[in-house]
Coordinates of C-alpha atoms in Angstrom, one line a residue:
M17 CA -128.7 30.1 -65.7
T18 CA -125.0 29.5 -66.5
F19 CA -123.0 32.6 -67.0
V20 CA -122.2 31.4 -70.9
K21 CA -125.6 31.6 -71.3
E22 CA -126.5 34.8 -69.5
I23 CA -123.9 36.5 -72.1
K24 CA -125.6 34.5 -75.9
A25 CA -128.6 35.5 -73.7
G26 CA -127.0 39.6 -73.4
S27 CA -125.0 39.5 -76.8
R28 CA -128.4 39.0 -79.0
E29 CA -129.8 41.9 -76.8
F30 CA -127.0 44.1 -77.5
C31 CA -127.2 43.0 -81.3
Q32 CA -131.0 43.7 -81.9
N33 CA -130.4 47.4 -79.7
W34 CA -126.9 47.8 -80.7
L35 CA -127.4 51.1 -82.3
R36 CA -129.1 53.2 -79.8
Y37 CA -126.5 51.5 -77.3
L38 CA -123.6 52.8 -80.2
L39 CA -124.8 56.2 -79.9
L40 CA -125.9 56.2 -76.0
F41 CA -121.5 55.1 -76.1
M42 CA -120.4 56.9 -78.4
G43 CA -122.6 60.5 -78.1
L44 CA -121.1 61.0 -74.7
S45 CA -116.9 59.7 -75.9
L46 CA -117.2 63.1 -78.1
F47 CA -118.5 65.8 -75.8
N48 CA -116.3 64.2 -73.4
Q49 CA -113.5 65.0 -75.9
F50 CA -114.6 68.2 -77.4
I51 CA -116.9 70.2 -75.2
V52 CA -116.5 69.3 -71.6
I53 CA -112.8 68.6 -71.4
P54 CA -111.6 71.0 -73.1
L55 CA -114.0 73.3 -71.5
F56 CA -112.1 72.7 -67.8
R57 CA -109.1 72.7 -69.5
Y58 CA -109.5 76.8 -70.3
I59 CA -111.5 77.5 -67.5
T60 CA -108.1 76.1 -65.4
T61 CA -105.2 77.7 -67.5
F62 CA -107.7 81.0 -67.7
V63 CA -108.0 81.0 -63.9
L64 CA -104.5 80.7 -63.1
Q65 CA -103.9 83.4 -65.4
A66 CA -105.5 86.2 -64.2
S67 CA -104.2 84.9 -60.6
A68 CA -101.1 85.2 -62.0
I69 CA -100.3 81.7 -60.4
P70 CA -97.9 80.3 -63.0
F71 CA -97.6 76.4 -61.9
V72 CA -100.0 74.2 -59.0
S73 CA -98.3 71.4 -56.9
Y74 CA -97.2 71.0 -53.4
Q75 CA -94.1 74.1 -53.7
N76 CA -97.2 76.5 -53.8
V77 CA -100.2 75.8 -52.8
V78 CA -100.0 77.1 -49.4
T79 CA -98.9 79.7 -50.8
I80 CA -102.8 79.9 -53.0
I81 CA -104.8 79.5 -50.2
T82 CA -103.2 82.0 -48.7
T83 CA -102.8 84.2 -51.3
H84 CA -104.7 83.7 -54.0
T85 CA -107.8 82.7 -51.9
V86 CA -110.4 83.4 -54.5
A87 CA -108.7 81.3 -57.3
F88 CA -108.3 78.6 -55.3
L89 CA -112.1 78.8 -54.1
I90 CA -112.7 78.9 -58.6
L91 CA -110.6 75.9 -58.4
I92 CA -112.9 74.0 -55.6
I93 CA -115.5 74.7 -57.0
E94 CA -114.5 73.5 -60.9
L95 CA -113.7 70.4 -59.1
L96 CA -117.4 70.0 -57.1
L97 CA -118.2 70.7 -60.6
L98 CA -116.3 67.9 -62.7
L99 CA -117.4 65.4 -59.7
V100 CA -121.6 66.7 -60.9
I101 CA -120.2 66.0 -64.0
L102 CA -119.1 63.2 -63.6
Y103 CA -121.6 61.0 -61.6
A104 CA -124.7 62.6 -64.1
Q105 CA -122.8 60.5 -66.9
L106 CA -122.9 58.0 -65.1
A107 CA -126.2 57.9 -64.3
Y108 CA -127.5 59.0 -67.8
L109 CA -125.5 55.2 -68.8
L110 CA -126.8 53.8 -66.1
H111 CA -130.7 54.6 -67.2
G112 CA -129.8 54.5 -70.5
V113 CA -128.2 51.1 -70.8
W114 CA -131.4 50.2 -68.3
D115 CA -133.6 51.6 -70.6
I116 CA -133.0 50.5 -73.8
K117 CA -133.1 46.8 -72.5
H118 CA -137.1 47.6 -71.5
Q119 CA -137.3 48.7 -74.8
V120 CA -138.5 52.3 -73.4
F121 CA -135.3 54.7 -74.9
T122 CA -135.6 58.2 -75.3
W123 CA -133.9 61.3 -75.4
K124 CA -135.8 63.4 -73.4
N125 CA -136.7 60.4 -70.9
S126 CA -133.2 59.9 -70.6
F127 CA -132.3 63.7 -69.9
I128 CA -134.9 63.9 -67.4
Q129 CA -134.2 61.0 -64.9
T130 CA -130.5 62.2 -65.1
W131 CA -131.4 66.3 -64.3
Q132 CA -133.3 64.1 -61.6
N133 CA -130.2 62.8 -60.1
I134 CA -128.6 65.6 -60.6
K135 CA -131.2 67.8 -58.3
K136 CA -131.0 65.1 -55.9
I137 CA -127.4 65.6 -54.8
R138 CA -126.7 66.8 -52.1
L139 CA -122.5 68.7 -51.2
G140 CA -122.2 66.1 -48.2
T141 CA -122.8 63.2 -50.4
L142 CA -120.1 64.5 -52.6
F143 CA -116.7 63.4 -50.8
I144 CA -118.0 60.2 -50.7
L145 CA -119.1 60.4 -54.1
M146 CA -114.8 61.0 -55.0
L147 CA -113.9 58.0 -53.0
Y148 CA -116.6 55.6 -54.0
F149 CA -115.3 56.3 -57.3
L150 CA -111.8 55.9 -56.1
L151 CA -111.9 52.6 -54.8
V152 CA -114.9 51.7 -57.2
V153 CA -112.9 52.5 -61.3
P154 CA -109.8 50.3 -60.6
L155 CA -112.6 47.1 -60.1
A156 CA -114.7 48.1 -62.1
D157 CA -113.2 50.4 -65.5
V158 CA -114.7 48.0 -67.6
I159 CA -118.0 48.1 -67.0
F160 CA -117.8 52.1 -65.7
R161 CA -115.2 53.6 -68.4
T162 CA -115.1 57.1 -69.7
P163 CA -113.6 59.7 -71.5
L164 CA -113.8 61.8 -68.8
L165 CA -113.1 59.5 -65.7
S166 CA -109.9 58.4 -68.0
K167 CA -108.1 61.1 -66.7
V168 CA -108.0 60.1 -62.9
Q169 CA -105.9 58.1 -62.8
I170 CA -102.3 58.4 -60.7
S171 CA -98.6 59.7 -62.5
E172 CA -96.5 57.1 -63.2
F173 CA -93.2 59.2 -61.5
I174 CA -95.4 58.8 -58.7
L175 CA -95.9 54.9 -58.7
D176 CA -92.6 54.3 -59.7
Y177 CA -91.7 56.3 -56.4
L178 CA -93.8 53.7 -54.3
T179 CA -91.6 51.1 -55.6
R180 CA -88.5 51.9 -54.6
T181 CA -88.1 50.3 -51.4
P182 CA -90.2 47.0 -50.2
I183 CA -92.3 48.7 -47.8
L184 CA -93.0 51.6 -49.6
L185 CA -94.1 48.1 -52.5
A186 CA -96.4 46.2 -50.1
V187 CA -97.8 49.0 -48.5
L188 CA -98.9 50.3 -52.2
I189 CA -99.5 46.3 -52.8
A190 CA -101.8 46.3 -49.4
F191 CA -103.5 49.6 -50.9
Y192 CA -105.1 48.3 -54.3
L193 CA -105.7 44.7 -52.6
A194 CA -107.9 47.1 -49.8
A195 CA -109.5 49.4 -52.9
L196 CA -110.0 46.0 -54.7
I197 CA -112.4 45.0 -51.9
L198 CA -114.3 48.0 -51.2
G199 CA -114.5 48.3 -54.6
A200 CA -116.4 45.1 -55.3
R201 CA -118.2 45.9 -52.0
L202 CA -119.2 49.2 -53.2
V203 CA -119.9 48.3 -56.7
F204 CA -124.1 48.5 -56.5
A205 CA -123.9 51.8 -54.2
L206 CA -123.3 54.4 -57.6
P207 CA -126.7 52.2 -59.3
I208 CA -128.4 52.2 -56.1
I209 CA -128.1 55.9 -55.6
V210 CA -128.9 56.2 -59.1
F211 CA -131.8 54.3 -59.4
D212 CA -133.7 55.0 -55.8
H213 CA -132.6 58.3 -55.4
L214 CA -130.9 57.4 -51.7
K215 CA -128.4 59.3 -49.8
S216 CA -125.1 58.3 -50.1
A217 CA -124.5 56.5 -46.5
Q218 CA -128.0 54.3 -47.0
A219 CA -126.0 53.0 -50.3
V220 CA -123.1 52.3 -49.6
K221 CA -125.2 50.2 -46.6
R222 CA -127.1 48.6 -48.9
S223 CA -124.2 47.6 -51.6
W224 CA -122.5 46.0 -48.8
R225 CA -124.9 44.2 -47.8
L226 CA -126.5 43.3 -52.0
T227 CA -122.3 41.8 -51.4
A228 CA -122.4 40.3 -48.2
H229 CA -121.2 36.3 -48.5
Y230 CA -118.2 36.3 -50.8
R231 CA -120.9 37.5 -53.0
W232 CA -118.8 40.0 -54.5
R233 CA -115.9 37.3 -55.3
T234 CA -119.3 36.3 -57.7
I235 CA -119.2 40.0 -59.8
C236 CA -115.3 40.3 -60.2
R237 CA -115.3 37.0 -61.4
R238 CA -118.1 37.3 -64.3
I239 CA -116.6 40.5 -65.2
I240 CA -113.0 39.1 -65.3
I241 CA -114.8 36.8 -67.4
L242 CA -115.9 38.7 -69.0
A243 CA -113.1 40.4 -70.4
V244 CA -111.1 38.9 -71.1
L245 CA -113.4 36.6 -72.8
S246 CA -113.6 39.2 -75.0
A247 CA -110.2 40.5 -75.2
A248 CA -109.6 36.6 -77.0
V249 CA -112.0 38.1 -79.6
M250 CA -110.4 41.1 -80.3
T251 CA -107.3 39.1 -80.2
I252 CA -108.4 36.7 -83.3
F253 CA -110.0 39.9 -85.1
Y254 CA -107.3 42.2 -85.1
L255 CA -105.0 39.6 -86.3
A256 CA -107.2 39.0 -89.3
M257 CA -106.6 42.0 -90.6
Y258 CA -103.4 42.1 -90.5
C259 CA -102.8 39.1 -92.0
L260 CA -105.1 40.5 -94.7
Q261 CA -103.8 43.7 -95.1
L262 CA -100.7 41.7 -95.6
L263 CA -101.5 40.4 -98.3
V264 CA -103.5 43.1 -100.0
D265 CA -99.8 45.0 -99.8
L266 CA -98.5 42.7 -102.4
L267 CA -101.3 44.1 -104.7
P268 CA -99.9 47.4 -107.6
G269 CA -100.6 50.8 -107.1
K270 CA -103.2 52.9 -105.0
C271 CA -104.9 49.6 -104.4
P272 CA -103.4 48.6 -100.7
L273 CA -103.5 52.3 -98.8
I274 CA -106.7 52.4 -99.6
L275 CA -107.9 49.0 -98.5
A276 CA -105.1 50.3 -95.5
I277 CA -107.1 53.5 -94.7
V278 CA -111.1 51.5 -95.2
N279 CA -109.2 47.9 -92.7
L280 CA -108.0 50.8 -90.6
S281 CA -111.4 52.4 -90.6
L282 CA -112.9 48.7 -90.2
V283 CA -110.7 48.1 -87.0
Q284 CA -111.8 51.1 -85.1
I285 CA -115.7 50.6 -86.0
I286 CA -115.4 47.0 -84.6
S287 CA -112.8 48.3 -81.5
E288 CA -115.7 50.7 -80.7
V289 CA -118.3 48.9 -81.0
A290 CA -116.5 45.8 -78.6
L291 CA -116.1 48.7 -75.9
V292 CA -119.5 49.3 -76.1
Y293 CA -120.5 45.7 -76.0
V294 CA -118.5 44.7 -72.8
S295 CA -119.8 47.5 -71.6
V296 CA -123.4 46.7 -72.0
L297 CA -123.2 43.9 -70.6
G298 CA -121.2 45.0 -68.0
L299 CA -123.3 46.8 -66.9
S300 CA -126.1 44.4 -67.1
I301 CA -123.9 42.2 -64.2
I302 CA -124.4 44.9 -61.6
L303 CA -128.3 45.9 -63.3
K304 CA -129.7 42.4 -62.7
A305 CA -128.3 41.9 -58.9
L306 CA -130.5 45.0 -58.3
R307 CA -133.5 43.7 -60.6
Q308 CA -134.3 47.0 -60.7
E309 CA -138.0 47.6 -62.5
K310 CA -139.8 50.6 -64.9
I311 CA -141.9 50.8 -67.5
S312 CA -142.2 53.8 -69.4
Q313 CA -143.0 54.8 -73.2
T314 CA -141.5 53.6 -76.5
G315 CA -139.2 54.7 -78.2
K316 CA -139.4 56.1 -81.2
T317 CA -136.8 53.8 -83.6
K318 CA -136.2 55.5 -86.7
K319 CA -135.3 59.5 -84.7
I320 CA -132.1 57.1 -82.9
I321 CA -131.6 55.7 -86.0
L322 CA -131.0 58.7 -88.2
S323 CA -129.2 60.6 -84.9
T324 CA -126.6 57.8 -84.5
L325 CA -125.8 57.7 -88.8
V326 CA -125.3 61.4 -88.6
V327 CA -123.1 61.1 -85.6
F328 CA -121.0 58.4 -87.4
V329 CA -120.8 59.8 -90.7
L330 CA -119.1 62.9 -89.0
V331 CA -117.1 60.7 -87.0
M332 CA -116.1 58.1 -89.6
I333 CA -114.5 61.9 -91.8
N334 CA -112.7 62.4 -89.5
A335 CA -111.0 59.0 -88.6
I336 CA -110.9 57.9 -92.6
S337 CA -108.6 61.9 -92.9
T338 CA -107.2 61.2 -90.0
N339 CA -105.6 57.4 -91.3
Y340 CA -104.5 58.3 -94.8
L341 CA -102.2 60.9 -92.8
Y342 CA -101.4 58.7 -90.5
L343 CA -100.6 56.3 -93.4
T344 CA -99.1 58.7 -95.1
S345 CA -96.8 60.4 -93.1
V346 CA -94.0 57.8 -92.6
N347 CA -90.6 59.9 -92.6
A348 CA -92.2 61.9 -89.5
K349 CA -89.7 64.6 -87.9
A350 CA -87.8 61.9 -85.7
P351 CA -87.9 63.2 -81.8
V352 CA -84.1 63.9 -80.0
I353 CA -83.0 61.1 -78.0
I354 CA -82.5 62.3 -74.0
S355 CA -80.1 59.8 -71.5
H356 CA -82.0 59.9 -68.6
R357 CA -79.6 61.3 -65.3
G358 CA -76.6 60.4 -67.9
V359 CA -76.7 56.6 -67.7
D360 CA -78.0 53.7 -70.5
D361 CA -79.4 50.9 -69.0
K362 CA -77.9 50.3 -66.0
N363 CA -74.5 50.4 -67.3
G364 CA -73.3 52.6 -63.8
V365 CA -73.8 54.8 -61.8
Q366 CA -76.7 57.6 -61.8
N367 CA -75.7 61.6 -62.6
T368 CA -71.5 60.3 -62.7
L369 CA -68.3 60.8 -65.1
Q370 CA -68.1 57.4 -65.1
S371 CA -71.2 56.9 -66.8
L372 CA -71.7 59.5 -68.5
R373 CA -68.2 58.4 -70.7
K374 CA -70.5 54.6 -71.5
T375 CA -73.7 56.5 -72.0
A376 CA -72.0 59.2 -74.9
K377 CA -70.8 56.5 -76.3
E378 CA -74.7 55.6 -77.4
K379 CA -74.7 59.0 -79.0
P380 CA -78.3 60.6 -77.3
D381 CA -79.2 64.3 -78.7
Y382 CA -79.1 65.0 -75.1
V383 CA -77.8 63.4 -71.4
E384 CA -80.1 64.7 -68.2
I385 CA -77.8 65.6 -64.9
D386 CA -79.2 66.7 -62.0
V387 CA -77.2 69.1 -60.3
H388 CA -78.0 70.5 -56.1
E389 CA -76.7 73.5 -54.3
T390 CA -74.4 72.7 -51.4
K391 CA -73.6 74.2 -48.3
D392 CA -70.9 76.4 -49.5
K393 CA -72.7 77.8 -52.3
K394 CA -71.1 75.4 -55.1
F395 CA -73.0 73.5 -57.1
I396 CA -73.1 69.1 -57.2
V397 CA -74.4 66.8 -59.8
I398 CA -76.7 65.0 -58.5
H399 CA -81.0 63.4 -58.1
D400 CA -82.1 63.1 -54.6
E401 CA -82.3 65.6 -51.9
N402 CA -81.6 63.3 -49.4
L403 CA -78.3 60.8 -50.0
L404 CA -78.9 58.8 -48.2
K405 CA -80.5 55.9 -51.2
L406 CA -76.8 55.9 -52.6
T407 CA -74.3 56.3 -50.5
G408 CA -75.1 55.9 -47.4
V409 CA -74.8 58.8 -46.0
N410 CA -78.2 60.2 -44.3
K411 CA -77.8 64.6 -45.3
A412 CA -78.6 66.7 -47.6
P413 CA -76.8 67.8 -50.8
N414 CA -77.0 71.5 -49.1
D415 CA -76.2 70.7 -45.9
L416 CA -72.3 69.7 -47.0
T417 CA -69.1 71.7 -48.4
L418 CA -68.5 70.6 -52.2
R419 CA -65.1 69.2 -51.0
Q420 CA -67.6 66.6 -48.6
L421 CA -69.7 65.5 -50.7
E422 CA -66.7 64.7 -53.5
K423 CA -65.0 62.4 -51.3
L424 CA -68.6 60.5 -51.1
T425 CA -69.2 56.9 -53.0
A426 CA -72.5 56.0 -54.7
K427 CA -73.3 53.3 -55.7
E428 CA -76.0 51.0 -58.2
D429 CA -76.9 48.0 -59.9
G430 CA -73.7 47.0 -58.8
Y431 CA -71.5 49.3 -59.9
H432 CA -69.5 52.6 -57.9
A433 CA -68.0 56.0 -58.1
K434 CA -67.2 59.2 -56.7
L435 CA -69.8 62.5 -56.6
V436 CA -69.1 64.5 -58.9
S437 CA -68.8 68.4 -58.9
F438 CA -71.1 70.1 -62.5
D439 CA -67.6 72.0 -63.1
Q440 CA -66.1 68.5 -63.8
Y441 CA -69.5 67.4 -65.8
L442 CA -69.5 69.8 -68.0
E443 CA -65.5 69.8 -68.4
E444 CA -65.9 66.3 -69.5
A445 CA -69.1 66.8 -71.3
K446 CA -67.3 69.4 -73.5
R447 CA -64.5 66.8 -74.0
L448 CA -67.2 63.5 -75.1
H449 CA -69.1 66.1 -77.7
Q450 CA -71.9 65.1 -74.9
K451 CA -75.0 68.0 -75.2
L452 CA -76.7 68.4 -71.4
L453 CA -80.1 68.6 -70.6
I454 CA -79.4 70.3 -67.2
E455 CA -82.5 70.1 -63.9
I456 CA -81.5 72.1 -62.1
K457 CA -83.1 71.0 -58.3
T458 CA -84.4 73.0 -55.8
T459 CA -85.0 73.1 -52.1
A460 CA -86.1 75.1 -48.8
K461 CA -82.7 76.4 -48.1
D462 CA -81.6 77.2 -51.4
S463 CA -79.4 80.8 -51.4
K464 CA -82.2 84.0 -52.2
K465 CA -78.9 84.3 -55.1
M466 CA -78.9 80.7 -56.5
L467 CA -80.3 81.4 -59.9
Q468 CA -77.9 84.5 -60.7
R469 CA -75.1 82.6 -59.6
F470 CA -75.5 79.4 -61.6
N471 CA -76.1 81.9 -64.9
Q472 CA -73.4 84.2 -64.5
K473 CA -70.8 81.1 -64.0
Y474 CA -73.0 78.5 -66.2
G475 CA -74.5 80.9 -68.4
K476 CA -72.8 81.4 -71.7
T477 CA -71.0 77.5 -71.7
I478 CA -74.3 76.3 -71.9
L479 CA -75.6 79.1 -75.0
K480 CA -71.9 78.1 -76.6
N481 CA -72.2 74.9 -76.6
A482 CA -76.2 74.7 -77.2
Y483 CA -77.4 72.9 -73.3
Q484 CA -80.2 72.9 -72.3
V485 CA -82.1 74.0 -69.5
Q486 CA -85.0 72.8 -67.2
S487 CA -86.9 72.2 -63.8
L488 CA -90.4 71.2 -61.8
D489 CA -89.6 74.5 -59.9
Y490 CA -91.3 77.3 -61.5
R491 CA -89.7 79.7 -60.3
V492 CA -86.9 78.8 -62.0
V493 CA -88.4 78.4 -65.0
E494 CA -89.3 82.5 -65.0
G495 CA -86.1 83.6 -62.5
L496 CA -83.9 82.1 -66.1
H497 CA -86.1 84.0 -68.6
L498 CA -86.1 87.4 -66.6
I499 CA -82.1 87.0 -66.0
N500 CA -80.5 85.3 -69.2
P501 CA -84.4 85.3 -72.0
R502 CA -82.3 83.2 -74.5
L503 CA -81.4 80.7 -72.8
V504 CA -83.1 77.2 -73.5
V505 CA -85.3 76.9 -70.2
F506 CA -87.9 73.6 -70.1
Y507 CA -90.5 73.5 -67.7
I508 CA -91.0 69.6 -65.7
Q509 CA -94.9 69.3 -64.8
P510 CA -95.4 65.7 -63.3
Y511 CA -99.7 66.1 -65.0
N512 CA -101.5 67.3 -66.9
F513 CA -104.5 69.3 -66.2
T514 CA -104.0 72.7 -68.0
Y515 CA -103.3 74.0 -71.5
P516 CA -99.6 74.8 -72.1
Q517 CA -100.0 79.1 -71.2
S518 CA -96.3 80.6 -69.3
V519 CA -93.0 81.3 -70.0
A520 CA -90.8 78.4 -70.5
S521 CA -89.0 78.0 -73.4
G522 CA -90.8 73.8 -74.0
Y523 CA -92.1 71.9 -71.9
S524 CA -90.6 68.1 -69.9
M525 CA -93.6 65.9 -69.0
E526 CA -94.2 62.5 -66.9
Y527 CA -95.7 60.0 -70.0
S528 CA -98.6 58.7 -68.1
T529 CA -101.0 61.8 -68.0
L530 CA -98.9 63.1 -71.9
N531 CA -101.6 63.5 -74.8
S532 CA -102.0 65.0 -78.2
D533 CA -104.4 67.6 -77.2
F534 CA -101.0 68.5 -75.0
I535 CA -98.6 68.5 -77.3
W536 CA -101.0 70.1 -80.5
Q537 CA -101.3 73.1 -77.7
A538 CA -97.7 73.8 -77.7
H539 CA -95.9 73.3 -81.5
L540 CA -98.9 76.4 -82.1
Q541 CA -96.6 77.9 -79.5
D542 CA -93.9 76.7 -81.7
R543 CA -92.5 75.0 -78.1
P544 CA -90.9 71.9 -77.9
V545 CA -93.0 69.0 -75.4
Y546 CA -90.4 65.7 -74.5
A547 CA -92.2 62.1 -72.1
W548 CA -90.3 61.5 -69.3
T549 CA -89.6 58.2 -68.5
V550 CA -89.4 56.3 -71.0
N551 CA -88.8 53.1 -71.2
D552 CA -91.2 50.4 -73.3
E553 CA -91.5 50.1 -77.2
K554 CA -94.7 49.9 -77.0
L555 CA -94.7 53.3 -74.5
M556 CA -91.8 54.5 -77.4
K557 CA -93.8 54.9 -80.5
K558 CA -97.2 55.6 -78.9
M559 CA -95.5 59.3 -78.1
M560 CA -94.0 59.7 -81.6
Y561 CA -97.1 59.0 -82.9
Q562 CA -98.5 62.3 -81.0
Q563 CA -95.7 63.1 -82.1
V564 CA -93.3 64.6 -78.8
D565 CA -90.2 66.7 -79.7
G566 CA -88.3 64.3 -77.3
L567 CA -87.7 61.2 -75.2
I568 CA -86.1 61.1 -72.0
T569 CA -85.0 57.5 -71.8
D570 CA -82.3 55.1 -69.5
R571 CA -83.1 52.8 -72.5
V572 CA -81.2 54.9 -75.2
D573 CA -80.4 52.7 -77.2
L574 CA -83.5 50.5 -77.9
A575 CA -84.6 54.1 -78.6
K576 CA -81.9 54.5 -81.3
K577 CA -84.1 51.3 -82.8
V578 CA -87.3 52.2 -82.2
I579 CA -86.7 55.3 -83.4
K580 CA -85.0 53.4 -86.5
S581 CA -87.6 51.4 -87.0
F582 CA -90.9 53.7 -86.9
Q583 CA -89.5 55.4 -89.2
K584 CA -88.2 53.3 -91.9
D585 CA -90.6 52.8 -95.2
A586 CA -92.6 49.9 -93.5
S587 CA -95.5 47.9 -95.5
Y588 CA -99.8 49.4 -94.5
A589 CA -100.3 45.9 -92.6
T590 CA -96.9 47.2 -90.2
R591 CA -98.7 50.4 -89.8
I592 CA -102.2 49.6 -88.5
L593 CA -99.9 46.9 -86.7
N594 CA -98.6 49.1 -84.9
Y595 CA -101.8 51.3 -84.3
I596 CA -103.5 47.9 -82.6
V597 CA -100.6 47.4 -80.5
V598 CA -99.2 51.1 -79.5
L599 CA -102.2 52.9 -79.5
H600 CA -105.7 51.4 -79.4
L601 CA -105.0 48.9 -77.2
S602 CA -103.4 51.6 -74.9
K603 CA -106.7 54.0 -74.9
N604 CA -109.0 52.8 -72.3
F605 CA -112.9 54.1 -73.0
E606 CA -111.8 56.9 -74.9
S607 CA -112.5 56.6 -78.9
A608 CA -110.7 55.0 -81.1
L609 CA -113.0 57.3 -83.8
S610 CA -112.0 60.3 -82.6
V611 CA -108.0 60.2 -82.8

């Protein structure tokens, strides 16, 4: 039987049992969105607050281990528990799909089988399972995707750092290729553990044998073909819905709005069913290769249909109300535009007067700059902790005096300019009437009184000109809050894994892990949220939909155009298209119906 025939047979089977599959996946999605993820965020936030730990990063991990041992142990236990829950959910999906295919699915059997898998987990196998998830998930993103698993990702700023030099880029590519191959070779390991209750090491060896002689390439090829075909069909569907709304928008009165709500809801429903369809067929490829046999009692169809309808009605009520707000809230508050490191579309050397003068002509709301303390306890405007990349000098900013630093020439994107003191930058910004967002960089060599000197010299100027301050080091946020509570100080977070709880005036977060839940929690505390570094039109629209308060970007002109386009009185067809392109396609398995 060719793969195309297998897809046809799998499609017929899916059509016969689509209600069961939808309940299986949608129930798990809602469980994660409203119970598991919020619960773990609250636990993490509570543990950090109770232990007086304001943040977790490379800066204080040793301190946490040595001085907050109990909190550290709780966080480790929480991580292990999260891994167990993730394993249980994947086992639940595997059992559920298999049982539905063989007409033996019941909630009771599904939970009993999953519990049996949980009981057989050994502490020593969790590490192997964690490696398995990290290796297989990039390959099997289509078939092993849950809202919980979608949180396992590398932040974009880390990837950006790893692609700055040819050597790091080569290492990153090599890593991904190795992970792809290893993931393909281990793709059977989890189903073997789930169905045969083997130890992790035994499952890994068996999966390695089953994928020998390049058989893993057949599995990869089939999954890729499935994903491409599904994407093509959904693209046609999306275009049809967009064209339909274009026609509907020509109707008078409330008809366009009413039908737009219906059409957007249909987009969400069909999209959800399509995601489940692809997941089921993807899992079927794995299960068919293992040739498992199971016998159990027949499930009750009436209960399945009733349960599905109850969940579906609740989700649709939420979706319709959300869709109405989305389609009618045209003139949402525009986010402030912040020029990242003072540049706009590579118009000069970052953090220099040259780029400031050019960028100020674009009239961003703020220009974001970075300041380091120098050897003579003054301040220089520069981002990197080493001068080598920009100036060719293999020194740190605090290894040289301000006068020595001002003699250095920085080169970037075909431009060159002298390094500039913070005092000079402030004077030029005041002359240009340009507001600043000042990031204070810290190192282990900084003087103990750095913050006091910074506030004493620049505090009044910052307040007078309505400038803002931010830092990745929470000690700066907390220290400036104590020294000068009137200053607006943002806490920069590269990763989102807790709810916003700090003395910060607001939050600046890397966009890849920022979500509407964090923003909503921050807004409840009257704390603004900035997203960085947002350089893509689609991402800008996504951030605006999530109601971020500021976009930190390298492309000021593009951001201004996107915001203007997003805010204008567009047709309902355009808003539906924005949802499809900007929002829905950026989600993975996360339910579009529970936005």
